[in-house]
XYZ file of C-alpha atoms in Angstrom:
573
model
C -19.558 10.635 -116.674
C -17.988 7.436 -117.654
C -15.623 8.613 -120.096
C -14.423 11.328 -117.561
C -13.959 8.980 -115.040
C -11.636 6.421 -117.250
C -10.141 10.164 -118.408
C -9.136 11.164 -114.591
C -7.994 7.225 -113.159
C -5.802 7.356 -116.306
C -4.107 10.774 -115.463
C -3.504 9.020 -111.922
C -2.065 6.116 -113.637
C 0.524 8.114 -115.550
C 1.333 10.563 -112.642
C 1.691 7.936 -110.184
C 4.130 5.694 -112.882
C 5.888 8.490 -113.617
C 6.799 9.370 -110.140
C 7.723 5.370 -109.262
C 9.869 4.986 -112.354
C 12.015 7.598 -111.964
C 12.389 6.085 -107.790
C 13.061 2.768 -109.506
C 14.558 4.205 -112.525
C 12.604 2.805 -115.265
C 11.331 4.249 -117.862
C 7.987 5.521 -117.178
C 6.703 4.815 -120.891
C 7.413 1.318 -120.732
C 6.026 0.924 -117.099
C 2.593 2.315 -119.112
C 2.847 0.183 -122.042
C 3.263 -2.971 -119.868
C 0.195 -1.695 -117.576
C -2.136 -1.089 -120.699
C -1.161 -4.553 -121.509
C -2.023 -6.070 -118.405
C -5.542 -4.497 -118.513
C -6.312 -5.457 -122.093
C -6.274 -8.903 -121.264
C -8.111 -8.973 -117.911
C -11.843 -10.235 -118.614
C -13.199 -7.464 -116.235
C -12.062 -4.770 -118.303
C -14.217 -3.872 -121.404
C -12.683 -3.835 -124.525
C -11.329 -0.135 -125.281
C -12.403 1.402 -128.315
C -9.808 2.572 -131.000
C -8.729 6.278 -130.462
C -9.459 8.391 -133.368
C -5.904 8.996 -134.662
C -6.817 12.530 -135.901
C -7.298 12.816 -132.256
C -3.543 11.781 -131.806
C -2.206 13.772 -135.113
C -3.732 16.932 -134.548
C -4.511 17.200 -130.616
C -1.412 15.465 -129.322
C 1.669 15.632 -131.562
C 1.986 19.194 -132.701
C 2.655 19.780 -128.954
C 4.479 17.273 -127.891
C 6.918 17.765 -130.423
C 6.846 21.708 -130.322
C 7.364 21.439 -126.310
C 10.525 19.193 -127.366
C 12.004 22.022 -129.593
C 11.336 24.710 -127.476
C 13.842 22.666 -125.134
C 16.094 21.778 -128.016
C 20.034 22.602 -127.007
C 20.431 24.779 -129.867
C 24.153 25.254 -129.750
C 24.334 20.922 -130.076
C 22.262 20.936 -131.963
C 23.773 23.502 -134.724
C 26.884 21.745 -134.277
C 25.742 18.193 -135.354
C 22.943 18.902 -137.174
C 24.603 17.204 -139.866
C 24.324 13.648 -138.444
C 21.393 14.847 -136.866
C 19.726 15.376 -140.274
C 20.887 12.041 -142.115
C 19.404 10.246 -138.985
C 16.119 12.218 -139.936
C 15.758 11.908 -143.496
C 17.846 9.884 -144.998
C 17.431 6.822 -142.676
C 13.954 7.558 -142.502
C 13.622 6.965 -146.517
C 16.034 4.413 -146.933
C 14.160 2.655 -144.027
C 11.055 3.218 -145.609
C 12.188 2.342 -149.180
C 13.285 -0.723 -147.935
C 10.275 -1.633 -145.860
C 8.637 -1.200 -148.662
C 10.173 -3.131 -151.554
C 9.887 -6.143 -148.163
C 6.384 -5.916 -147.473
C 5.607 -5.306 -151.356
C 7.326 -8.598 -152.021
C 5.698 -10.639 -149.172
C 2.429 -9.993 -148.894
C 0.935 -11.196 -151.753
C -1.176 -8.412 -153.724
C 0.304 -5.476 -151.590
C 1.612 -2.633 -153.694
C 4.607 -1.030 -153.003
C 3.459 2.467 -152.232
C 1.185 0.636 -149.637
C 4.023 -1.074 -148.196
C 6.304 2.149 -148.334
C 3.156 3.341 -147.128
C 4.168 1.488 -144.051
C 7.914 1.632 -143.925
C 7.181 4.837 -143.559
C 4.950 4.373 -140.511
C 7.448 2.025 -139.008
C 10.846 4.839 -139.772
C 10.479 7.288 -136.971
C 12.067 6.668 -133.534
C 10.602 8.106 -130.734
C 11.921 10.531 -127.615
C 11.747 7.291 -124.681
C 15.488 6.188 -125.445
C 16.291 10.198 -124.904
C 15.242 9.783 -120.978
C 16.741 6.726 -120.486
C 20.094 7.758 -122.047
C 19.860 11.052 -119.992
C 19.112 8.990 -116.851
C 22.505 6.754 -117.225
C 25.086 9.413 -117.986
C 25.738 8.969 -122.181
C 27.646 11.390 -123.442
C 25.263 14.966 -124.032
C 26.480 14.827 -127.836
C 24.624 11.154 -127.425
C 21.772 12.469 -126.098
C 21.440 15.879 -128.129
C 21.815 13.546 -131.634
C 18.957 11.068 -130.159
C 16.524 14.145 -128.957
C 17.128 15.480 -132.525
C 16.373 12.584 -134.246
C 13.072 11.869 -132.653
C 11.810 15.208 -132.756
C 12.749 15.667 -136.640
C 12.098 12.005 -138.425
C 8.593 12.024 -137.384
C 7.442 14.727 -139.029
C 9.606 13.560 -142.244
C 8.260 9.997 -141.817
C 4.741 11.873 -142.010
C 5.502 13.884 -144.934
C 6.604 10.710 -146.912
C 3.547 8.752 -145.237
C 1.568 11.139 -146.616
C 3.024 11.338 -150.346
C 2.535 7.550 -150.214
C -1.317 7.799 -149.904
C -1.367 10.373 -152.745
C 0.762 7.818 -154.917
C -1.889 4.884 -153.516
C -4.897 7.261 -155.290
C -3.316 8.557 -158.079
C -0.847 6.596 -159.185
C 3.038 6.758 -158.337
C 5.391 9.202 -160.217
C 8.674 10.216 -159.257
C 8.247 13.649 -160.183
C 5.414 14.244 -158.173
C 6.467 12.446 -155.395
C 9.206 14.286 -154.666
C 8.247 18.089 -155.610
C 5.069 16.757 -152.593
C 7.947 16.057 -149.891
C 9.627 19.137 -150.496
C 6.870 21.048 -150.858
C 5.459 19.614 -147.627
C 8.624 20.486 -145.426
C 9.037 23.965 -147.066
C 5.371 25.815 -146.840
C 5.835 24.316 -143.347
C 9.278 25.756 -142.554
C 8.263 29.279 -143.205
C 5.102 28.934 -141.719
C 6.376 27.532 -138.475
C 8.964 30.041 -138.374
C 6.723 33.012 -139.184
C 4.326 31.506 -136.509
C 6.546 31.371 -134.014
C 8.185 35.034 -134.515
C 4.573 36.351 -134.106
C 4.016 34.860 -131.476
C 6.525 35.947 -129.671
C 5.878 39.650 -130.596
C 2.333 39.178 -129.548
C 3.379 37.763 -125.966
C 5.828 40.443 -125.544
C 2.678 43.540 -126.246
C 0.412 41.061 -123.714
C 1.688 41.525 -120.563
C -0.608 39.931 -118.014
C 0.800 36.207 -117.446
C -2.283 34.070 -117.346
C -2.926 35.423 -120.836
C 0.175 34.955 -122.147
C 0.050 30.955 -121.205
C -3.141 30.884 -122.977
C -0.832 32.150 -126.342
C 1.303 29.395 -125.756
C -0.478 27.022 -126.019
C -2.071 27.789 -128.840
C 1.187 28.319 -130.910
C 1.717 24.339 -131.837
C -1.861 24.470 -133.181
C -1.462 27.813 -134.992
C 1.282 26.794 -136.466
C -0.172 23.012 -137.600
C -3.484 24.806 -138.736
C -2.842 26.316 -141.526
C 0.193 24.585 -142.868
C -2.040 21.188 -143.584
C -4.241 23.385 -145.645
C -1.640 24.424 -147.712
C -0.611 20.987 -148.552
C 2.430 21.152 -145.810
C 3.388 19.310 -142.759
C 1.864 20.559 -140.184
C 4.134 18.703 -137.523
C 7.163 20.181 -139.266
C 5.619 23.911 -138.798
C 4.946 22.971 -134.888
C 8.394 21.880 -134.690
C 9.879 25.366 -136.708
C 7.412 27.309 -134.401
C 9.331 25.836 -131.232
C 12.397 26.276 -132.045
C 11.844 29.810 -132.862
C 10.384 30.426 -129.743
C 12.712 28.377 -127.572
C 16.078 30.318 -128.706
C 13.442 33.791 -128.821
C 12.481 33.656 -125.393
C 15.531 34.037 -123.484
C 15.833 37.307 -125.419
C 11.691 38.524 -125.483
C 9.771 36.781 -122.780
C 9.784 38.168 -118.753
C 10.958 35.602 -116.288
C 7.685 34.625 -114.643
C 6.635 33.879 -118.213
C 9.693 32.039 -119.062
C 9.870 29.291 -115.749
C 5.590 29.410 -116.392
C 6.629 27.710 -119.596
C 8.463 25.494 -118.267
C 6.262 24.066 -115.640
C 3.127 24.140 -118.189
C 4.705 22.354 -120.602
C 6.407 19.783 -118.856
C 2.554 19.109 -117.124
C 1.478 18.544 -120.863
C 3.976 16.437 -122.186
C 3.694 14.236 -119.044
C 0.055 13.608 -119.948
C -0.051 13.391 -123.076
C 2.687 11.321 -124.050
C 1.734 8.788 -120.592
C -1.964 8.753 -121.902
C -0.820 7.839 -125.912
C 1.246 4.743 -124.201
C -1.119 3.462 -121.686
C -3.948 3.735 -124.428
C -1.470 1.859 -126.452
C -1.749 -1.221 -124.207
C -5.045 -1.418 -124.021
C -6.283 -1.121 -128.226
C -3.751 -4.262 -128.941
C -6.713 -6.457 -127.725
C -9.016 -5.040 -130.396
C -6.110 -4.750 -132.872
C -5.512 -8.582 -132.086
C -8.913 -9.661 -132.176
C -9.336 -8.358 -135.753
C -6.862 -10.101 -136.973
C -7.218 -13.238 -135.416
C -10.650 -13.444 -137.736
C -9.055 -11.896 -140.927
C -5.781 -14.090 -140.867
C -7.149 -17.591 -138.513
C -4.014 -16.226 -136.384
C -1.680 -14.141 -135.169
C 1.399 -15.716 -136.476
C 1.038 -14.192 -140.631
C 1.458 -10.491 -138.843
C 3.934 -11.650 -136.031
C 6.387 -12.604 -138.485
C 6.244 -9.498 -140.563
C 6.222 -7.508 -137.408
C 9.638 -9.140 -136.421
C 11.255 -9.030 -140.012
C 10.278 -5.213 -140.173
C 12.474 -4.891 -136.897
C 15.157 -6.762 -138.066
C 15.206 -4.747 -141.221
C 14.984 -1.839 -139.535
C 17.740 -2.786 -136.598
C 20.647 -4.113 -139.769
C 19.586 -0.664 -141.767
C 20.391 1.806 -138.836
C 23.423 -0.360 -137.610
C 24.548 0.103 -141.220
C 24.159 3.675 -141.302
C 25.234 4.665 -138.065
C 28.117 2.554 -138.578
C 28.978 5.084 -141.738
C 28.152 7.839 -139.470
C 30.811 7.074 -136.755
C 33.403 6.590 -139.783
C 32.325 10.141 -140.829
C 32.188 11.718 -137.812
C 35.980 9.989 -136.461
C 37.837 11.178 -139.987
C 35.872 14.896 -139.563
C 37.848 14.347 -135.964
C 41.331 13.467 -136.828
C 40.882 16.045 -140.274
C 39.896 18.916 -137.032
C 43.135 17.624 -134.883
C 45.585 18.941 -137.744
C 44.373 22.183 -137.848
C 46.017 25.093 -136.504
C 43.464 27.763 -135.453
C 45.827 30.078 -133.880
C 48.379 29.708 -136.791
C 45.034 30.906 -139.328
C 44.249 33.560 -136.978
C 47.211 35.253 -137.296
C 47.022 34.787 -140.933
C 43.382 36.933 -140.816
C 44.659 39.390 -139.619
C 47.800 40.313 -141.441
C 45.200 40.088 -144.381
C 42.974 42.162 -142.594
C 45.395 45.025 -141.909
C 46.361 45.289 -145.347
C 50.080 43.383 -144.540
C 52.097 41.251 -146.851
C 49.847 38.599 -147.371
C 46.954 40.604 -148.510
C 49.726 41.280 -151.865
C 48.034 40.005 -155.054
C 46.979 40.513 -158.276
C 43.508 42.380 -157.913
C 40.446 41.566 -155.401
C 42.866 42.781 -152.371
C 39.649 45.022 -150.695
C 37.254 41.718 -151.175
C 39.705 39.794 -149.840
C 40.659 41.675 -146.306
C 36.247 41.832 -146.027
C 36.256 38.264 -145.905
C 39.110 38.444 -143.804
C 37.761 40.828 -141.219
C 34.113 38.525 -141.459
C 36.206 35.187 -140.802
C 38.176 36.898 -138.144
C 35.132 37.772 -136.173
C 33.669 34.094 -136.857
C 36.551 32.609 -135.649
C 36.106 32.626 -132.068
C 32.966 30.283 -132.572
C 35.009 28.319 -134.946
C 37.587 27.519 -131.967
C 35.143 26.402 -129.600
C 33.167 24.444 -132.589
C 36.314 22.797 -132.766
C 36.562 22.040 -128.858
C 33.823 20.426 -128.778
C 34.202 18.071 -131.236
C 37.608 16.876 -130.419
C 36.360 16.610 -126.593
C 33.326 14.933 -127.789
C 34.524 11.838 -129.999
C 31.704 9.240 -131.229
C 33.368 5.587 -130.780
C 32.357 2.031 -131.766
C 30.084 2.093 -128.280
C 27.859 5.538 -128.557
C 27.349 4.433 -132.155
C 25.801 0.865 -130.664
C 24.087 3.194 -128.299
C 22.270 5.112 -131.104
C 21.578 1.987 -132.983
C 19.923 0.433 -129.622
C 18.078 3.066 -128.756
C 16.131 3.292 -132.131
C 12.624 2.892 -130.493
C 9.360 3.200 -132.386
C 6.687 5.043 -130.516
C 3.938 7.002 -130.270
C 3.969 8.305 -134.208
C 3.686 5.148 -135.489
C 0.845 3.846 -133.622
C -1.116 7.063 -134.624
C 0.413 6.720 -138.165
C -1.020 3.628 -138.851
C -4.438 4.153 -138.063
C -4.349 7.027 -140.780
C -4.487 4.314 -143.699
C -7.259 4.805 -145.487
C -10.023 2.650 -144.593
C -10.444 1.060 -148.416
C -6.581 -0.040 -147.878
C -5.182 -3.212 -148.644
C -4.638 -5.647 -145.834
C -5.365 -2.492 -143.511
C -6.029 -4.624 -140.335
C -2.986 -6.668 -140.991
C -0.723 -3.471 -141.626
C -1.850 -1.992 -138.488
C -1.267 -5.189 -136.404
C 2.080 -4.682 -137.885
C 3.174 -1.675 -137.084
C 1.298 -2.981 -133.103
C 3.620 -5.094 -132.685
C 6.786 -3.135 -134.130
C 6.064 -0.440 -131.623
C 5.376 -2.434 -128.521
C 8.054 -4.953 -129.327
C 10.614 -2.257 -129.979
C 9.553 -0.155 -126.742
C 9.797 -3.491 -124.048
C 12.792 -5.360 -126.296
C 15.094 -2.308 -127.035
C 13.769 -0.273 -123.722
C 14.306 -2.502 -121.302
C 17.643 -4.039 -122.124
C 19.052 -0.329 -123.029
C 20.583 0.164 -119.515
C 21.960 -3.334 -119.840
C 23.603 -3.149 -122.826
C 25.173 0.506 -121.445
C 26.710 -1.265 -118.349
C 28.402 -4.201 -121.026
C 29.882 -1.342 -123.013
C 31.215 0.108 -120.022
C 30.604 3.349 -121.104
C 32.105 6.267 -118.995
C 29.347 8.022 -116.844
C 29.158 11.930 -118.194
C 27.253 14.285 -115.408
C 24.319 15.561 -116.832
C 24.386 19.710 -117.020
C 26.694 21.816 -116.904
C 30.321 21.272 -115.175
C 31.157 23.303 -112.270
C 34.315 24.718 -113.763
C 31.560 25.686 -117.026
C 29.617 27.373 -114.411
C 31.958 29.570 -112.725
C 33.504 30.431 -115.623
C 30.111 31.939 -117.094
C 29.250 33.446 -113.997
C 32.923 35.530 -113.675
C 32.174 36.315 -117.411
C 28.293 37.651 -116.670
C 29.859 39.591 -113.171
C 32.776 41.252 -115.573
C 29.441 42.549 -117.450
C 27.660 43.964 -114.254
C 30.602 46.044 -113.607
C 31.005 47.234 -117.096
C 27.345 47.888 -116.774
C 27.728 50.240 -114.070
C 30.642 52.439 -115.917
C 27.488 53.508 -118.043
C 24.682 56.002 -117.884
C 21.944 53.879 -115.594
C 18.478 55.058 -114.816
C 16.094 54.131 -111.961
C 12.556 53.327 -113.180
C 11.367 56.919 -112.487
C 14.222 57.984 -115.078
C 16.560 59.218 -112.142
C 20.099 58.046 -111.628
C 21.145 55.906 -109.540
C 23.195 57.933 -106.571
C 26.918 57.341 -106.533
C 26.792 55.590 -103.104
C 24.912 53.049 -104.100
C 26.742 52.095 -107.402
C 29.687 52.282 -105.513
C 28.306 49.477 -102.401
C 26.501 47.607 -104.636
C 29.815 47.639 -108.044
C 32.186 46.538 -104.795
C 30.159 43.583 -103.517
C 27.525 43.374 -106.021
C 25.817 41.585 -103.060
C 22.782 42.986 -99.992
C 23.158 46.127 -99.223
C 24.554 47.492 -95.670
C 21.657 46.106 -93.194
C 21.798 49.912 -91.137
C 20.244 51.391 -94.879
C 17.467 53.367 -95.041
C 14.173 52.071 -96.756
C 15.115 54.364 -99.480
C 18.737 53.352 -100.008
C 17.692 49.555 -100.462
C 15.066 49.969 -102.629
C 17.225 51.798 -104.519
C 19.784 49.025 -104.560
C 17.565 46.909 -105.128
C 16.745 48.835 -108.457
C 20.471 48.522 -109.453
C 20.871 45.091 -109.078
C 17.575 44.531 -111.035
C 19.336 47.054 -113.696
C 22.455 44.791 -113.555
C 20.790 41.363 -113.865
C 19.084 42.888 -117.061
C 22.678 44.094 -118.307
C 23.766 40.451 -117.576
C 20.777 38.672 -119.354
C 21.868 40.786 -122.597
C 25.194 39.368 -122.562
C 23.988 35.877 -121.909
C 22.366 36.104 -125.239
C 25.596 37.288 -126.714
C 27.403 34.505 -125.329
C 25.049 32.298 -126.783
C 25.932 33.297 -130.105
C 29.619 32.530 -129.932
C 29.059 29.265 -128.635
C 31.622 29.421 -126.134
C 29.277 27.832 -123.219
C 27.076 24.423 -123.526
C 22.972 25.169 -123.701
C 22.833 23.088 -120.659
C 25.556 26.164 -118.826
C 23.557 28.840 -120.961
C 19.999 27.769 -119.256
C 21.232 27.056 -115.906
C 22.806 30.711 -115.848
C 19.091 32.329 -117.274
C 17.319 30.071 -114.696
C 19.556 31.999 -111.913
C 19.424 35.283 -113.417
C 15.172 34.418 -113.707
C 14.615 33.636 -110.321
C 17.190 36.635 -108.815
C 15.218 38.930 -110.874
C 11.659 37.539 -109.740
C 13.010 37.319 -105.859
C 14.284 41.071 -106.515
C 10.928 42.167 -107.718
C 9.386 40.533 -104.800
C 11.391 42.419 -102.296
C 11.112 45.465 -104.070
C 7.348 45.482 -104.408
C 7.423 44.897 -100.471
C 9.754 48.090 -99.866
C 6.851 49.805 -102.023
C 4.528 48.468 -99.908
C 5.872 49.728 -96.457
């Protein structure tokens, strides 16, 4: 009774910080943090026993991170997953590397896959500077390059924490070492994706709602599962699963199922990822303790703690400072091309004209031609949103800034192996890494935006976006209605009501019969599917944000369920 007790006042805790931060506009995490602080140290409160971190690996991170990549903007994402996947892997190693070759040199008697061990630990950054950059209006290609990188590095961080403890048993090769990363993030690419496709399929055949939430939240775990057996990440499959399913269900899953989602998974994330901090707070007062009688003081892992930052802080600013170069020359390289000048050039090639004249290859050459020409609209808007989109000097001190450490490497470090050197020590590290990065970095974030003077960028869509989508999704309707449409009975539609209904596409006449507005009520169901369909097509050519693409299903989602409503009622009378 005790333990569900502390279980239910903590779920109080985090719902009642999360709704005060956001009034006060703090970040909740760090409100929880500072709050599991206070209570470690009051003499009233006993001392909290250290979570298991299987606990944290297995029942809380495969889905918190696949909840984050169901929500992933795909379209951003696609776009810069370039940057996206340098801040993921090769930050994360470099980081680690040189964490490692650090502590390894230190700490005398450490080896250095032990301390790479925990360079690897300390690498990931985790999803708190996402919300608080969201909350002050940084640029979305900001945000979207932030949200990747915490939902990616920690499952590479893992993979190379975990190659680290095989080189601590067996010995370190090279070889090995890296044929066990890549193995790792492979097995668990195609069994995340595989997952995730089933999944779907299954959820589409099971039609009753309550049962279909119980699929999803079993996906993260199905995916995980097997994965670790097969010597793979199991985090990187729950991450592959969510994707799949995030850019799947717009086209598979029914409404209801698609805003139940939602709501579910929001609940979960909220808890879990409140309970990891607040829990956080409160095990530093063990974590201290220990050390205090292994080391005579806190000071020997204090320093470390505070060198590891400052290590980690110079290697990102480095880095990022290389991507910003990149990413401006990709931008002035984009601003001399001439899309509409190469267009043209397509398709003489592609009609057979005077530049398709050469010796041999002609017929390979207008194929390509015709495949380019059809690739090209996404090309042009690829193109529009990086030169609207620049990275300067500021969103690159942003991204260094907002290089938290979290929740993975708290439950990271308590994976050691128990018969590891200086493990106490090593943990109290990575403590203090965490919780100074999280109050340091967290809290003076919003300052350092308002020095910057970074322009404010409305989150979502932009109203012109908007409208724009929604003329293009109405032009669809009424091409929808030129066609053959069927009533649910198989009957078509009569010609009265496609005309009232193509003319307005609004409520029907209020003198109608019962009949006559169920029946246009039927239409406009029919016509919000036709609409849905070319929302996904749209999606493909990336002509529209995510944030424009979602708002626009959310719409379509709740006209459909409000329809169904109303037309179950008609039934009814």
């Amino acid at each position: 009774m005790a333990e569900l007790a502390v279980v239910v006042l903590g779920v109080v805790i985090v719902a009642v910080v999360t709704a005060l931060s956001r009034r006060v506009n703090i970040a909740g995490p760090l409100v929880l943090v500072a709050i599991g602080l206070l209570l470690a140290v009051l003499p009233f409160v006993p001392d909290i026993q250290p979570v298991d971190p299987e606990w944290i690996l297995v029942g809380v991170l495969p889905p918190l991170l696949y909840s984050a990549a169901v929500r992933l903007p795909a379209i951003e994402f696609r776009r810069d997953f370039r940057p996206v996947a340098g801040l993921s892997v090769l930050l994360v190693v470099a980081s680690a590397v040189l964490l490692g070759f650090f502590f390894a040199w230190v700490i005398p008697g450490l080896s250095l896959p032990v301390g790479i061990a925990l360079g690897a630990i300390l690498s990931p950054t985790d999803a708190v500077a996402t919300s608080i950059v969201k909350r002050m209006g940084i640029a979305p290609r900001v945000v979207t390059m932030l949200e990747g990188e915490s939902l990616l590095n920690d499952a590479t961080a893992l993979v190379l924490l975990r190659t680290a403890i095989v080189a601590i048993a067996g010995g370190f090769s090279f070889g090995t070492t890296v044929l066990t990363f890549f193995w790792g993030v492979l097995v668990a690419l195609i069994i995340g994706a595989l997952i995730g496709y089933l999944s779907l399929r299954l959820r589409v055949w099971v039609a009753d709602s309550a049962a279909n939430t119980a699929l999803s939240f079993a996906i993260p775990f199905a995916a995980y599962l097997p994965t670790e057996q097969l010597g793979g990440s199991g985090l990187v499959a729950a991450v592959a699963a969510g994707i799949v399913t995030g850019q799947g269900g717009a086209r598979w899953l029914p409404p209801e199922q698609r805003l139940s989602d939602a709501a579910n998974w929001r609940t979960i994330e909220l808890v879990l990822e409140g309970g990891v901090f607040l829990v956080m707070g409160l095990e530093l007062s063990e974590v201290m303790t220990r050390n205090i009688l292994d080391h005579g003081g806190l000071w020997p892992g204090t320093w470390l703690a505070l060198s590891a930052l400052l290590i980690i802080l110079l290697t990102r600013a480095v880095y990022v400072t290389l991507l910003v170069w990149r990413q401006g020359h990709r931008a002035r390289r984009f601003e001399r091309i001439d899309l509409d000048r190469f267009g043209m050039h397509l398709d003489d090639v592609a009609s057979g004209g005077p530049a398709a004249d050469g010796p041999g290859g002609r017929d390979r050459r207008r194929r390509r031609a015709r495949s380019l020409r059809r690739r090209l609209p996404r090309l042009v808007a690829d193109l529009d949103y990086y030169r609207s989109s620049p990275l300067g000097w500021k969103h690159g001190t942003v991204i260094v800034w907002a290089g938290m450490r979290g929740v993975v490497t708290l439950a990271a470090a308590q994976t050691l192996p128990a018969d590891t050197e200086r493990r106490p020590l090593l943990i109290f590290v990575a403590f203090l890494v965490a919780i100074i990065s999280l109050l340091l970095q967290g809290f003076t974030l919003p300052l350092l935006v308002r020095v910057l003077r970074i322009p404010e960028t409305a989150a979502g869509p932009t109203p012109e976006e908007q409208h724009r989508l929604d003329l293009e999704l109405r032009e669809a309707a009424g091409a929808a209605l030129g066609g053959d449409l069927r009533r649910r009975d198989g009957s078509p539609f009569s010609e009265r009501i496609v005309d009232a209904v193509g003319s307005r596409l609004v409520e029907p006449p209020d003198d109608d019969t019962s009949r006559a507005a169920a029946e246009a009520l039927e239409l406009r169901l029919v016509l919000i599917q036709a609409m849905r369909r070319h929302l996904v097509e749209v999606g493909a050519s990336g002509r529209f944000s995510t944030a424009a693409l979602r708002h626009a299903l959310a719409e379509l989602d709740a006209d459909e369920l409000s329809l169904e409503l109303r037309l179950d009622g008609e039934g009814d009378d």
